[in-house]
PDB file of C-alpha atoms in Angstrom:
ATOM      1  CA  UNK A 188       0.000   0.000   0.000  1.00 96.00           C
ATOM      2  CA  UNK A 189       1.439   3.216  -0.917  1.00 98.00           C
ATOM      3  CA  UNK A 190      -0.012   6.273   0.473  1.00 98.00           C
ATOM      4  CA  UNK A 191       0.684  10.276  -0.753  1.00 98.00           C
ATOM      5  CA  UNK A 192       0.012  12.861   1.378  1.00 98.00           C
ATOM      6  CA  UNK A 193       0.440  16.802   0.226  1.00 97.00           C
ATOM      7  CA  UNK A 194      -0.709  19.810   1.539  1.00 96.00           C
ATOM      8  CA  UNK A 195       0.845  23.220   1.926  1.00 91.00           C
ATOM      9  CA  UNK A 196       3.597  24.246   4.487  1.00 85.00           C
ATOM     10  CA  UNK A 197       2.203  23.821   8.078  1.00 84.00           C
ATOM     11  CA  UNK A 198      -0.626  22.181   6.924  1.00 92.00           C
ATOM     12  CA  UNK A 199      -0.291  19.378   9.454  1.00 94.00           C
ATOM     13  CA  UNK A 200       0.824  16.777   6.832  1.00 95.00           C
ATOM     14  CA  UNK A 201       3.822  15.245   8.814  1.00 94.00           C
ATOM     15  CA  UNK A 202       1.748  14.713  11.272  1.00 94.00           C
ATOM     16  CA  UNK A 203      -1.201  13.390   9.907  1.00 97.00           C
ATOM     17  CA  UNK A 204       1.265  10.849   7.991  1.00 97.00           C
ATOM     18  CA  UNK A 205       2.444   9.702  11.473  1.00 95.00           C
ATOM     19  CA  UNK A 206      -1.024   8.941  13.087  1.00 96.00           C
ATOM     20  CA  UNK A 207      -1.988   7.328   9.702  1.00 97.00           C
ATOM     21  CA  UNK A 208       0.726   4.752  10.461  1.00 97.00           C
ATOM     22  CA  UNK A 209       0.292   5.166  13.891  1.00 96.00           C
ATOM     23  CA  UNK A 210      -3.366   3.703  13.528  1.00 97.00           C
ATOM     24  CA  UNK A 211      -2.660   0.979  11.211  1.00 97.00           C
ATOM     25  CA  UNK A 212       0.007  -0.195  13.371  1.00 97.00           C
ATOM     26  CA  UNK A 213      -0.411   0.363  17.001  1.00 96.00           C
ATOM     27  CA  UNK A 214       2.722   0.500  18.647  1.00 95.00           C
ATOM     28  CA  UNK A 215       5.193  -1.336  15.642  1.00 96.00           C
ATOM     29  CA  UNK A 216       8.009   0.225  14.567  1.00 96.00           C
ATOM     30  CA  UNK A 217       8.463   2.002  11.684  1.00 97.00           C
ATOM     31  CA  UNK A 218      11.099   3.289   9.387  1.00 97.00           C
ATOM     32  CA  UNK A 219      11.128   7.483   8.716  1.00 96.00           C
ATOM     33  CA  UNK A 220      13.124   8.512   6.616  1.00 97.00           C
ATOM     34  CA  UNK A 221      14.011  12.168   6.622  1.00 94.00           C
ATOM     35  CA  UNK A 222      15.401  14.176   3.607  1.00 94.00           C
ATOM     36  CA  UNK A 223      15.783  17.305   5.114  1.00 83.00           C
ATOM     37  CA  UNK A 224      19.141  18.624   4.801  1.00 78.00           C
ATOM     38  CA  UNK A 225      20.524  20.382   7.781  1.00 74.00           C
ATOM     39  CA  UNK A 226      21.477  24.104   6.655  1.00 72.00           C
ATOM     40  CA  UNK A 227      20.700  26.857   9.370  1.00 70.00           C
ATOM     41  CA  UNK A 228      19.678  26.877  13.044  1.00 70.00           C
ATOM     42  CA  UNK A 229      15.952  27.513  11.910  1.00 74.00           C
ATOM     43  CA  UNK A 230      16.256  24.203  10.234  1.00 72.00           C
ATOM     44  CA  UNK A 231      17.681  22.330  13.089  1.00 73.00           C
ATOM     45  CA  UNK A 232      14.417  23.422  15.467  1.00 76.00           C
ATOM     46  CA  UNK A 233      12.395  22.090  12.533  1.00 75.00           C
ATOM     47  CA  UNK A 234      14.019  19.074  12.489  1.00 72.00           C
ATOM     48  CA  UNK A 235      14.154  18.628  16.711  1.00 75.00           C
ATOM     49  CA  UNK A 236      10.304  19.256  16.491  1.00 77.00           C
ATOM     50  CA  UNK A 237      10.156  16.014  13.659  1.00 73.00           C
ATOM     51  CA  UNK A 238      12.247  13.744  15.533  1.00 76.00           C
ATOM     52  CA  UNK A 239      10.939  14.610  19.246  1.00 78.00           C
ATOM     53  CA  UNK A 240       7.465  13.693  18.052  1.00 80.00           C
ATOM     54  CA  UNK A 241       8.282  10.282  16.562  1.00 81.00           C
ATOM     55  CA  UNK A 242       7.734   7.407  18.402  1.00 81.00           C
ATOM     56  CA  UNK A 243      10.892   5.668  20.372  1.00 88.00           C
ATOM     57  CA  UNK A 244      10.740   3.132  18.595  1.00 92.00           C
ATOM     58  CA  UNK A 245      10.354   4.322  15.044  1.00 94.00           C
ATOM     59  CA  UNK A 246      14.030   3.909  13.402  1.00 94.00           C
ATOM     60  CA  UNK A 247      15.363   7.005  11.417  1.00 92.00           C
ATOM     61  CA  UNK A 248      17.237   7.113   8.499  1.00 94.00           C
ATOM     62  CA  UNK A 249      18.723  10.961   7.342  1.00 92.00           C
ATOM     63  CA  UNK A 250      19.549  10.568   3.858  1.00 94.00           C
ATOM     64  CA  UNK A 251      17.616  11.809   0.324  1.00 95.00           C
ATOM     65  CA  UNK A 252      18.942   9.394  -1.641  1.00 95.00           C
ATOM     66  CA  UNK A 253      20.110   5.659  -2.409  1.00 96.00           C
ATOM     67  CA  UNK A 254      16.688   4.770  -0.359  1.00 96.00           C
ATOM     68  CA  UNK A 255      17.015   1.398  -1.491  1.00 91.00           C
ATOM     69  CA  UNK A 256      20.388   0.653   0.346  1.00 94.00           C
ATOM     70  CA  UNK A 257      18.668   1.436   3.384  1.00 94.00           C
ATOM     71  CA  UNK A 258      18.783  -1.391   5.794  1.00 91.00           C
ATOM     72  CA  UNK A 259      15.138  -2.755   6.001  1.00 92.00           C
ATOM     73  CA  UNK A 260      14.065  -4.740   8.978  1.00 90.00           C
ATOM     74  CA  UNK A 261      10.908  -6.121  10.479  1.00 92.00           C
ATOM     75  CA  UNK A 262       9.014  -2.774  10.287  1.00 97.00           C
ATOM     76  CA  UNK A 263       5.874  -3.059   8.647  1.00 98.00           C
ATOM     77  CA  UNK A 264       5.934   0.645   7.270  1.00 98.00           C
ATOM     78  CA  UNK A 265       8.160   3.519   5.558  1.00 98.00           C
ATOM     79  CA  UNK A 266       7.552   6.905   5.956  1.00 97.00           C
ATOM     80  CA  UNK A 267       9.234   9.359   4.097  1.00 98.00           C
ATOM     81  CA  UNK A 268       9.044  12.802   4.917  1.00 95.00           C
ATOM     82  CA  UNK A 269       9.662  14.896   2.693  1.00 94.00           C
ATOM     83  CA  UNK A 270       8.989  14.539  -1.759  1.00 97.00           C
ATOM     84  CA  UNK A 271       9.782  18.450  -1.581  1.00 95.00           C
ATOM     85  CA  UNK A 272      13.080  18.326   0.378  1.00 94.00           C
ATOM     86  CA  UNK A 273      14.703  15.569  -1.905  1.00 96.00           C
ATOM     87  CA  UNK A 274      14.021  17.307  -4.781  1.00 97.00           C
ATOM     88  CA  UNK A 275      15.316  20.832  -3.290  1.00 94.00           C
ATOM     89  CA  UNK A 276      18.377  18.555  -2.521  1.00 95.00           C
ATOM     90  CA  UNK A 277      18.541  17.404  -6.038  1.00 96.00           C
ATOM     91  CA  UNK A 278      18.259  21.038  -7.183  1.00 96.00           C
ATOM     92  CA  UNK A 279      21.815  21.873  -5.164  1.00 93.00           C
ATOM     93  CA  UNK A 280      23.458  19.008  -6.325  1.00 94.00           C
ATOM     94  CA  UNK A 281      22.963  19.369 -10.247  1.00 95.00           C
ATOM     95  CA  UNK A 282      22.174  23.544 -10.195  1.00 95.00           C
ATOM     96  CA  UNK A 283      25.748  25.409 -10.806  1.00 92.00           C
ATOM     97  CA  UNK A 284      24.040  28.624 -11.676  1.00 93.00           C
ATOM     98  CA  UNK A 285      21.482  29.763  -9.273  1.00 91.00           C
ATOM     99  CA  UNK A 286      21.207  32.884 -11.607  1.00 91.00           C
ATOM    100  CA  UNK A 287      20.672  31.278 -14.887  1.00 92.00           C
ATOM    101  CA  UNK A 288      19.490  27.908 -14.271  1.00 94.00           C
ATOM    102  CA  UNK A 289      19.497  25.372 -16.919  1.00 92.00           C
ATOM    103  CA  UNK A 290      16.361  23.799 -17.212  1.00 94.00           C
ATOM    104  CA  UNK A 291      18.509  20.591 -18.268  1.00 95.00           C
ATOM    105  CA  UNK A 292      19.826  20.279 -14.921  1.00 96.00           C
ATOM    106  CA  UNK A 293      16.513  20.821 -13.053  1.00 95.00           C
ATOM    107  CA  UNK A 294      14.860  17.766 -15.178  1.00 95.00           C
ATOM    108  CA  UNK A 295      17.744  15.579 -14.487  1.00 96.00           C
ATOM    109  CA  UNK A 296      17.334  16.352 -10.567  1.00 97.00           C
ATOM    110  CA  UNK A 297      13.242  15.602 -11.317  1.00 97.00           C
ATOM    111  CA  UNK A 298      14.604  12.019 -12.649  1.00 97.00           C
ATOM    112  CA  UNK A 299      16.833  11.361  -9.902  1.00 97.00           C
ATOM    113  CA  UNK A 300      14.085  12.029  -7.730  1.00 97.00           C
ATOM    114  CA  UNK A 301      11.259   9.929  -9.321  1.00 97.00           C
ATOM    115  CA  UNK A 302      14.062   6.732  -9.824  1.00 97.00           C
ATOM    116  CA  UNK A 303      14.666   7.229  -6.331  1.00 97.00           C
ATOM    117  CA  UNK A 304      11.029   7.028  -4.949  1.00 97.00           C
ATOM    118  CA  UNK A 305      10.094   4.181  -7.974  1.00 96.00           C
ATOM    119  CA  UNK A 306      12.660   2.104  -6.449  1.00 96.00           C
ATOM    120  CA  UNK A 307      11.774   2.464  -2.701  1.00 97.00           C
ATOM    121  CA  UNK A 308       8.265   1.637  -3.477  1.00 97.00           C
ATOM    122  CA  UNK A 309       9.418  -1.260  -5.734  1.00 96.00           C
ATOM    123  CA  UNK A 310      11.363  -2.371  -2.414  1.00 96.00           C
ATOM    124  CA  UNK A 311       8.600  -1.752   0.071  1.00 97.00           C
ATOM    125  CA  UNK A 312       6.296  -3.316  -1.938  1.00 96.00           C
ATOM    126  CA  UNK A 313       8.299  -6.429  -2.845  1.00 95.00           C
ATOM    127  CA  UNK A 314       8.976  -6.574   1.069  1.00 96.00           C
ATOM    128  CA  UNK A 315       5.336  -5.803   1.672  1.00 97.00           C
ATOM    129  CA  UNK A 316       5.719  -2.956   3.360  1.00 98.00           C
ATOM    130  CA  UNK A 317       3.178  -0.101   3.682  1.00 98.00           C
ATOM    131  CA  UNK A 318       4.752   3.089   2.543  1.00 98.00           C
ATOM    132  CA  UNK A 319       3.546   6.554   3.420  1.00 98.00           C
ATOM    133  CA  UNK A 320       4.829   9.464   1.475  1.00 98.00           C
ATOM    134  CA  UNK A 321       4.609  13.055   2.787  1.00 98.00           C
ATOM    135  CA  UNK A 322       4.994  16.065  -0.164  1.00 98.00           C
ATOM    136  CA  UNK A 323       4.407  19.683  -0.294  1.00 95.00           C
ATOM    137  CA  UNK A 324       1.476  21.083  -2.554  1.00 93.00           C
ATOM    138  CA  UNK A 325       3.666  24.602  -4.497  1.00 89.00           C
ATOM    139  CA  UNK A 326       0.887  24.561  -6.811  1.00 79.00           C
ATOM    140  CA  UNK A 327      -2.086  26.828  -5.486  1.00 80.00           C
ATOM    141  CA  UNK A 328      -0.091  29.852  -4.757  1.00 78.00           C
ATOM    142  CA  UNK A 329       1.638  33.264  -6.775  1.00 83.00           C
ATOM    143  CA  UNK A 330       4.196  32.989  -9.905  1.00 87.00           C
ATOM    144  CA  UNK A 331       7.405  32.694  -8.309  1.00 89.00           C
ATOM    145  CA  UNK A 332       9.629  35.472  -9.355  1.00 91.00           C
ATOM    146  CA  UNK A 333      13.207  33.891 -10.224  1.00 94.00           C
ATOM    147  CA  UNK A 334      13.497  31.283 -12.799  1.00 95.00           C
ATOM    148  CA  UNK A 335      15.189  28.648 -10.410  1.00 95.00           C
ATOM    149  CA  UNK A 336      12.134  28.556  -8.120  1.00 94.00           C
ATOM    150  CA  UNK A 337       9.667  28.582 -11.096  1.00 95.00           C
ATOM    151  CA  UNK A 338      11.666  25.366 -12.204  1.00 96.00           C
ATOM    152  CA  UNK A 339      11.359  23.635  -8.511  1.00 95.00           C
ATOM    153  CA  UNK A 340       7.960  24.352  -8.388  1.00 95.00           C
ATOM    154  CA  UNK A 341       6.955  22.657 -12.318  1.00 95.00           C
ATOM    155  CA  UNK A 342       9.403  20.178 -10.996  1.00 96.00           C
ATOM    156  CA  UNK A 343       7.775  19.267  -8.067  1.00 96.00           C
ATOM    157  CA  UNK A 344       3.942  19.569  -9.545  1.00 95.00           C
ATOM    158  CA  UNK A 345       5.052  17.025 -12.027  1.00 96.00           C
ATOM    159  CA  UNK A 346       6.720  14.383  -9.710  1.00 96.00           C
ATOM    160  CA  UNK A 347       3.763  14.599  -7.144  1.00 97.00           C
ATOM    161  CA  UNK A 348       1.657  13.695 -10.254  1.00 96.00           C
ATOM    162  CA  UNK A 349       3.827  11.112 -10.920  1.00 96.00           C
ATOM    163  CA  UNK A 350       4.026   9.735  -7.199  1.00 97.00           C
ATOM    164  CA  UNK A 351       0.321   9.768  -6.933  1.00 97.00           C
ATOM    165  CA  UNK A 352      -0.231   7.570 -10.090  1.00 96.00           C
ATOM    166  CA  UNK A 353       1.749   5.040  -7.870  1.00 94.00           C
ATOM    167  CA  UNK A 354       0.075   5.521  -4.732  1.00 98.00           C
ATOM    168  CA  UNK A 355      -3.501   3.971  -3.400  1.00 98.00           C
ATOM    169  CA  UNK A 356      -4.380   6.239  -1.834  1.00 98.00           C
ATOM    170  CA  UNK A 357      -3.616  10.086  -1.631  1.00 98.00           C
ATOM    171  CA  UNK A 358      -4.740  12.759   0.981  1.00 98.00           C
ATOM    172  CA  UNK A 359      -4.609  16.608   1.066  1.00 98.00           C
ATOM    173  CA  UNK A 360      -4.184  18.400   4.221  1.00 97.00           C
ATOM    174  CA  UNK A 361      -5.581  21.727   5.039  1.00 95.00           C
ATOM    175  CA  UNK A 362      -5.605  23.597   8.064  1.00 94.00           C
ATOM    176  CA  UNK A 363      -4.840  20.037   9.992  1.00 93.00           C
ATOM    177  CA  UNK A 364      -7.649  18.535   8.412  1.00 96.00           C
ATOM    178  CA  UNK A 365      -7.070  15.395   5.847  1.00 97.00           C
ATOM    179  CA  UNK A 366      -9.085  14.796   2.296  1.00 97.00           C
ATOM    180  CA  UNK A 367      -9.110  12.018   0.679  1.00 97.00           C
ATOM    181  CA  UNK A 368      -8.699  12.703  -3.059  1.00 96.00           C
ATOM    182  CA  UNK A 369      -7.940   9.013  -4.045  1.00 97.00           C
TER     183      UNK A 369
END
């Protein structure tokens, strides 16, 4: 079973992921994996909130890519969090020019990401593991202004598309509350 869920920054995705699995579960452990790359002390109290509210004995693995080297074990779930930050990762490792982005490099981060997320779902589900993916929604808002962010955001649209062709099931989340859009 693969599950998406999206919704906008502070929406209450993360969490709403974690009681998902939570409730299917009771109690198991769980692998989380966490993309987020560690960059400023703003980041790091984002990242102490994430891993003070997991459960003891959920097992965390930091890393955005190479997802299928990860040591599985008897956990009957995956959670990823976050679609958005591997893809901003993938951005800085194949972006050289911030100013004058090629939109060349930007696709071949969007590959990197979708093999990467093909392949842990091909491993999950070959292990039969559940796996729930959290993403960000960039979609609904203004025009971004610079050409690099413009490129992250069609990026992103278009690998959440392709994520939730995968999935079973896929939820927004709103203001804290979940819809179920598939």
């Amino acid at each position: 079973m693969i599950t998406l869920v999206t919704g906008g920054a502070r929406s209450g995705k993360s969490a709403y992921a974690e009681k998902l699995i939570e409730d299917k579960f009771p109690g198991q452990p769980v692998l989380y994996i966490a993309t987020a790359s560690n960059t400023d002390g703003e980041m790091d109290s984002r990242i102490a909130i994430h891993r003070a509210r997991r459960p003891e004995n959920w097992r965390t693995a930091e890393r955005w890519k190479f997802l299928d080297h990860i040591s599985m074990g008897e956990e009957p779930a995956v959670m990823l969090d976050c679609m958005g930050f591997m893809l901003d990762n993938a951005f800085f490792e194949y972006i050289e020019d911030w100013d004058n982005p090629e939109e060349y490099d930007a696709e071949r981060a969007e590959e990197l990401v979708k093999d990467e997320i093909s392949r842990l779902a091909s491993l999950c589900n070959a292990m039969g593991k559940d796996l729930v993916l959290v993403t960000n929604e960039v979609g609904d808002g203004l025009v971004p202004a610079t050409k690099v962010s413009r490129l992250y955001r069609d990026a992103l649209g278009r690998f959440n598309c392709h994520v939730a062709a995968l999935a079973d099931h896929v939820a927004l989340v709103v203001c804290g509350i979940a819809v179920n859009i598939k």
